[in-house]
Amino acid sequence: MTAHDLVFVIVGLVTAVSAILVVTSRHLMHAALYLALTLTGIGGVFLVLGAGFIALVQVVVYVGAVAVLFLFGLMLTRAPIGREALDSQNRGLGLAVAGALFVLLAALIIPAFGGESTAEVTGPTIEAIGIAIFADWVLPFEVLSMLLLAALIGAILLARREAGESGTEAEVTRIEMGEALADEPDRHEAVGTSAPAGELGAGGGR
Amino acid sequence: MAIDWLAIAPEVALTVTALLVLAADLALRGDAKQLVNPLAMIGTVVAIVFAVVLWAEAPRVAFEGQYVVDSFAVAFKLLFLGTLLAILAISARYFAEGRYFQGEYYFLLLTAFIGMLLMPSARDLLVLFIALETVSVPAFVMVGMRKRDLYSSEAALKFFLIGVLSAALMLFGMSMVYGFTGTTRLEGIAQALAGDAGSVPLLLGSVMLVIVGFGFKISAVPFHFWAPDTYAGSPLPVAAMLAVASKAAGFAGLLTIAFVAFEPVADVWAPVLGVLAILTMTLGNLVALQQRDLIRLLAYSSIAQAGYMLIPFGLARPGAEVVNQAAVRAVLFYLIAYAVMNVGAFAVAIGVNRRTGERSIRDYAGLGTRSPLLALAMTVFLLSLGGAPLTVGLWAKFAIIEAVAVEVTVFGLVMASFLVVNSVIAFFYYLRVIREIWFEPAAAEAPRLQPALSLSVVVVVLMVGTILLGVLPGLVADPTVVTTFATGG
């Protein structure tokens, strides 16, 4: 066992243990922090594989952005932060599903890749990655920028409190489901008066 | 590296239009905001002009084979842009009167269509995935736009959760395929699969995962749960977009990935998709029979139609050029027919829904006296969806039967017989709506309908199209429209 293998085992163990702690922890805040540790561990795995840049991106994006977003989300919403309400009483089912998935993936992945010999890995240089993104893959890269812009606009649209000229007139939909509605009121009357029922939001522009 | 700008000109035109729409919405105030709709239309027409130019220039290979513009791709691009034009026209009044977020809506709509235009040209897993997400993400938001309506929020949430799940499954499958074949280029994957790599169980499982990801987009059983609730809750033009354009985009992606990348293992996925086709059309039609809401009925009918369109996939066989080409052609023709008649049906539903909020099938009672134009159009569209003679719907089904007949197999015949039986079932619920329109009296105080001019134009054009293509299907089914895939070098 080389030093390289030793580092890999340590990093892998840290990642796996903290991943288990994410789901067993009874404290929501602790679970979020263990998640951050798991994601850092995955960054470590990339580092061991010689992919330094990807390890950096992994830490910046997943630990720096996603995990911190989780923490902010927990603190800004009125989610139960303490020791309560974390057990959904589905431990058995969760264990069975996770175990089955593990066995299935192991049974599929180990025969498929198990025979591959581990070669000395040297990741591509950051320069090569940059050229790949901005020259070879420029089309998907630019499309992604439109996608992110759309996601940004969409998030604003959904989060914005409706005020002024936009969105104040939305009428509630009346959908007839199946055969359930036997004694249905006269629709033509009902529709005219249904608009106030659509005032679901607490705020609004009125 | 020189960029082939002409090859991506339609997409660039839509991108520029989308950004202009966003800026215009910011600059304009009050009623002037409605100008963003004609602006979007002009941009779409420009994109159509570029697509027509590309038709003569095809095939073109750009971005080192990631992006191919062949006649297959251009046909899809024209289909998408035509649909976009129709949806813009039927959106105008709906969004102006609803006073939703107009500028944002048109921006998101155009962005979704950029993804669709990319889809049939993509020859690389990464481009394909990003194109698919560019269709999905704006759609999640557009569905949830009627924020005061709980149905709309429910629709958006369901659509989002199932969409994200299927994207994750597909991405996992794609990463496995890349791990085995060492390439994301579709032709490279085909070569690797044709070699000895094509027999590992995990690889075949990954292939299925990728195909399943598209099953969500085309709302095939068992990934169809979102469709009825999402169509019913979203703004009606968005429902039309999801039912037609988004589904066509899913089929475009599925066609390229199935018949370019995974063609050597067709004997694995073809039976699966064939069985899914049978399940999808049967379940869609049987549940549609029980619907009382017209939009939900159209949703289940669109699930059933997706089932019909999956039949040609069930016919595919590795190496059988003639069969596979016939299958691709059948799906393409069916999609064009489906777009014409289904956008039309949604347009009529929007016209009826306007100001009255009517949307259940019983509200259509006496439509023949309230608005003869809409009533006649709806009749034509529903008959065509059912596959009646003298409408394009008949030829669409005929195209699928024709593909089955290229090389008769037992499985093909089974699927074709399910198609016939299901067409008969479908007529029950289509005719029920038609009976309601013409033979039931209108409610006493039901107002006469005044559809917007742009909506009327769309309805008339699509109605004429449905009948014209029904009489002369050769207009689009011209066999010279070759549907072989240009290779990306």
mmCIF file of N, CA, C and O in Angstrom, chain B residues 11 39 67 119 134 151 155 162 166 171-172 216 231 296 326 335 346 378 404 406 419 446 461 465 474 481:
data_model
loop_
_atom_site.group_PDB
_atom_site.id
_atom_site.type_symbol
_atom_site.label_atom_id
_atom_site.label_comp_id
_atom_site.label_asym_id
_atom_site.label_seq_id
_atom_site.Cartn_x
_atom_site.Cartn_y
_atom_site.Cartn_z
ATOM 1 N N GLU B 11 -31.038 29.899 -33.664
ATOM 2 C CA GLU B 11 -30.898 29.988 -32.219
ATOM 3 C C GLU B 11 -30.429 31.375 -31.798
ATOM 4 O O GLU B 11 -30.928 31.941 -30.820
ATOM 5 N N LEU B 39 -42.923 41.969 -30.816
ATOM 6 C CA LEU B 39 -41.458 41.911 -30.903
ATOM 7 C C LEU B 39 -40.986 40.453 -30.961
ATOM 8 O O LEU B 39 -40.161 40.079 -31.798
ATOM 9 N N TYR B 67 -22.634 19.547 -33.378
ATOM 10 C CA TYR B 67 -23.843 20.209 -33.818
ATOM 11 C C TYR B 67 -23.995 19.983 -35.309
ATOM 12 O O TYR B 67 -23.116 20.332 -36.080
ATOM 13 N N MET B 119 -32.081 20.872 -29.818
ATOM 14 C CA MET B 119 -32.254 19.438 -29.575
ATOM 15 C C MET B 119 -32.031 18.547 -30.806
ATOM 16 O O MET B 119 -31.221 17.622 -30.738
ATOM 17 N N THR B 134 -32.629 23.276 -20.952
ATOM 18 C CA THR B 134 -33.044 24.611 -21.375
ATOM 19 C C THR B 134 -34.523 24.614 -21.752
ATOM 20 O O THR B 134 -35.193 25.633 -21.670
ATOM 21 N N TYR B 151 -53.709 25.573 -7.789
ATOM 22 C CA TYR B 151 -53.525 24.552 -8.822
ATOM 23 C C TYR B 151 -52.233 24.776 -9.588
ATOM 24 O O TYR B 151 -51.515 23.837 -9.940
ATOM 25 N N ALA B 155 -49.155 22.354 -9.816
ATOM 26 C CA ALA B 155 -48.708 21.904 -11.130
ATOM 27 C C ALA B 155 -47.205 22.087 -11.270
ATOM 28 O O ALA B 155 -46.480 21.182 -11.693
ATOM 29 N N ILE B 162 -40.734 15.806 -10.633
ATOM 30 C CA ILE B 162 -40.562 14.684 -11.554
ATOM 31 C C ILE B 162 -39.508 15.025 -12.599
ATOM 32 O O ILE B 162 -38.709 14.175 -12.998
ATOM 33 N N SER B 166 -36.090 12.815 -13.182
ATOM 34 C CA SER B 166 -35.748 12.173 -14.455
ATOM 35 C C SER B 166 -34.432 12.716 -14.989
ATOM 36 O O SER B 166 -33.656 11.978 -15.596
ATOM 37 N N LEU B 171 -28.832 11.782 -16.240
ATOM 38 C CA LEU B 171 -27.433 12.199 -16.102
ATOM 39 C C LEU B 171 -26.572 11.041 -15.588
ATOM 40 O O LEU B 171 -25.451 10.832 -16.050
ATOM 41 N N PHE B 172 -27.123 10.276 -14.660
ATOM 42 C CA PHE B 172 -26.393 9.116 -14.147
ATOM 43 C C PHE B 172 -26.134 8.132 -15.291
ATOM 44 O O PHE B 172 -25.007 7.642 -15.468
ATOM 45 N N PHE B 216 -39.896 11.042 -19.560
ATOM 46 C CA PHE B 216 -40.569 12.090 -18.796
ATOM 47 C C PHE B 216 -41.014 13.213 -19.718
ATOM 48 O O PHE B 216 -42.144 13.679 -19.653
ATOM 49 N N TYR B 231 -50.817 20.296 -16.923
ATOM 50 C CA TYR B 231 -51.544 20.988 -17.998
ATOM 51 C C TYR B 231 -52.735 21.744 -17.415
ATOM 52 O O TYR B 231 -53.037 22.855 -17.814
ATOM 53 N N ARG B 296 -57.803 18.501 -18.983
ATOM 54 C CA ARG B 296 -57.337 17.187 -18.528
ATOM 55 C C ARG B 296 -57.578 16.134 -19.593
ATOM 56 O O ARG B 296 -56.764 15.229 -19.795
ATOM 57 N N ALA B 326 -37.767 4.403 -41.891
ATOM 58 C CA ALA B 326 -39.228 4.500 -41.955
ATOM 59 C C ALA B 326 -39.780 4.884 -40.591
ATOM 60 O O ALA B 326 -40.733 5.674 -40.488
ATOM 61 N N LEU B 335 -45.594 13.884 -35.595
ATOM 62 C CA LEU B 335 -45.396 15.067 -34.754
ATOM 63 C C LEU B 335 -45.909 16.324 -35.438
ATOM 64 O O LEU B 335 -46.520 17.181 -34.799
ATOM 65 N N PHE B 346 -56.002 23.494 -28.312
ATOM 66 C CA PHE B 346 -55.716 24.355 -27.166
ATOM 67 C C PHE B 346 -56.107 25.803 -27.468
ATOM 68 O O PHE B 346 -56.571 26.530 -26.578
ATOM 69 N N MET B 378 -63.058 23.380 -33.358
ATOM 70 C CA MET B 378 -62.853 22.340 -32.345
ATOM 71 C C MET B 378 -63.268 20.989 -32.901
ATOM 72 O O MET B 378 -62.595 19.984 -32.663
ATOM 73 N N VAL B 404 -44.883 0.136 -39.791
ATOM 74 C CA VAL B 404 -45.000 -1.251 -39.334
ATOM 75 C C VAL B 404 -44.928 -2.196 -40.526
ATOM 76 O O VAL B 404 -44.338 -3.273 -40.454
ATOM 77 N N VAL B 406 -43.337 -1.955 -43.284
ATOM 78 C CA VAL B 406 -42.080 -2.053 -44.028
ATOM 79 C C VAL B 406 -41.499 -3.450 -43.892
ATOM 80 O O VAL B 406 -41.064 -4.065 -44.859
ATOM 81 N N LEU B 419 -52.937 0.030 -31.729
ATOM 82 C CA LEU B 419 -53.177 1.367 -32.275
ATOM 83 C C LEU B 419 -54.598 1.487 -32.790
ATOM 84 O O LEU B 419 -55.310 2.456 -32.512
ATOM 85 N N ALA B 446 -75.290 32.072 -20.918
ATOM 86 C CA ALA B 446 -73.937 31.961 -21.460
ATOM 87 C C ALA B 446 -73.704 33.063 -22.492
ATOM 88 O O ALA B 446 -74.507 33.232 -23.415
ATOM 89 N N VAL B 461 -56.116 29.197 -39.565
ATOM 90 C CA VAL B 461 -54.962 28.655 -40.290
ATOM 91 C C VAL B 461 -54.770 27.180 -39.957
ATOM 92 O O VAL B 461 -54.581 26.336 -40.850
ATOM 93 N N GLY B 465 -55.128 24.008 -42.271
ATOM 94 C CA GLY B 465 -53.979 23.108 -42.356
ATOM 95 C C GLY B 465 -54.371 21.670 -42.098
ATOM 96 O O GLY B 465 -53.933 20.755 -42.796
ATOM 97 N N GLY B 474 -49.129 14.680 -48.977
ATOM 98 C CA GLY B 474 -47.831 14.743 -49.630
ATOM 99 C C GLY B 474 -47.117 16.057 -49.415
ATOM 100 O O GLY B 474 -45.904 16.155 -49.600
ATOM 101 N N VAL B 481 -37.894 14.141 -48.372
ATOM 102 C CA VAL B 481 -37.357 14.693 -47.125
ATOM 103 C C VAL B 481 -36.640 13.551 -46.419
ATOM 104 O O VAL B 481 -37.221 12.789 -45.679
#
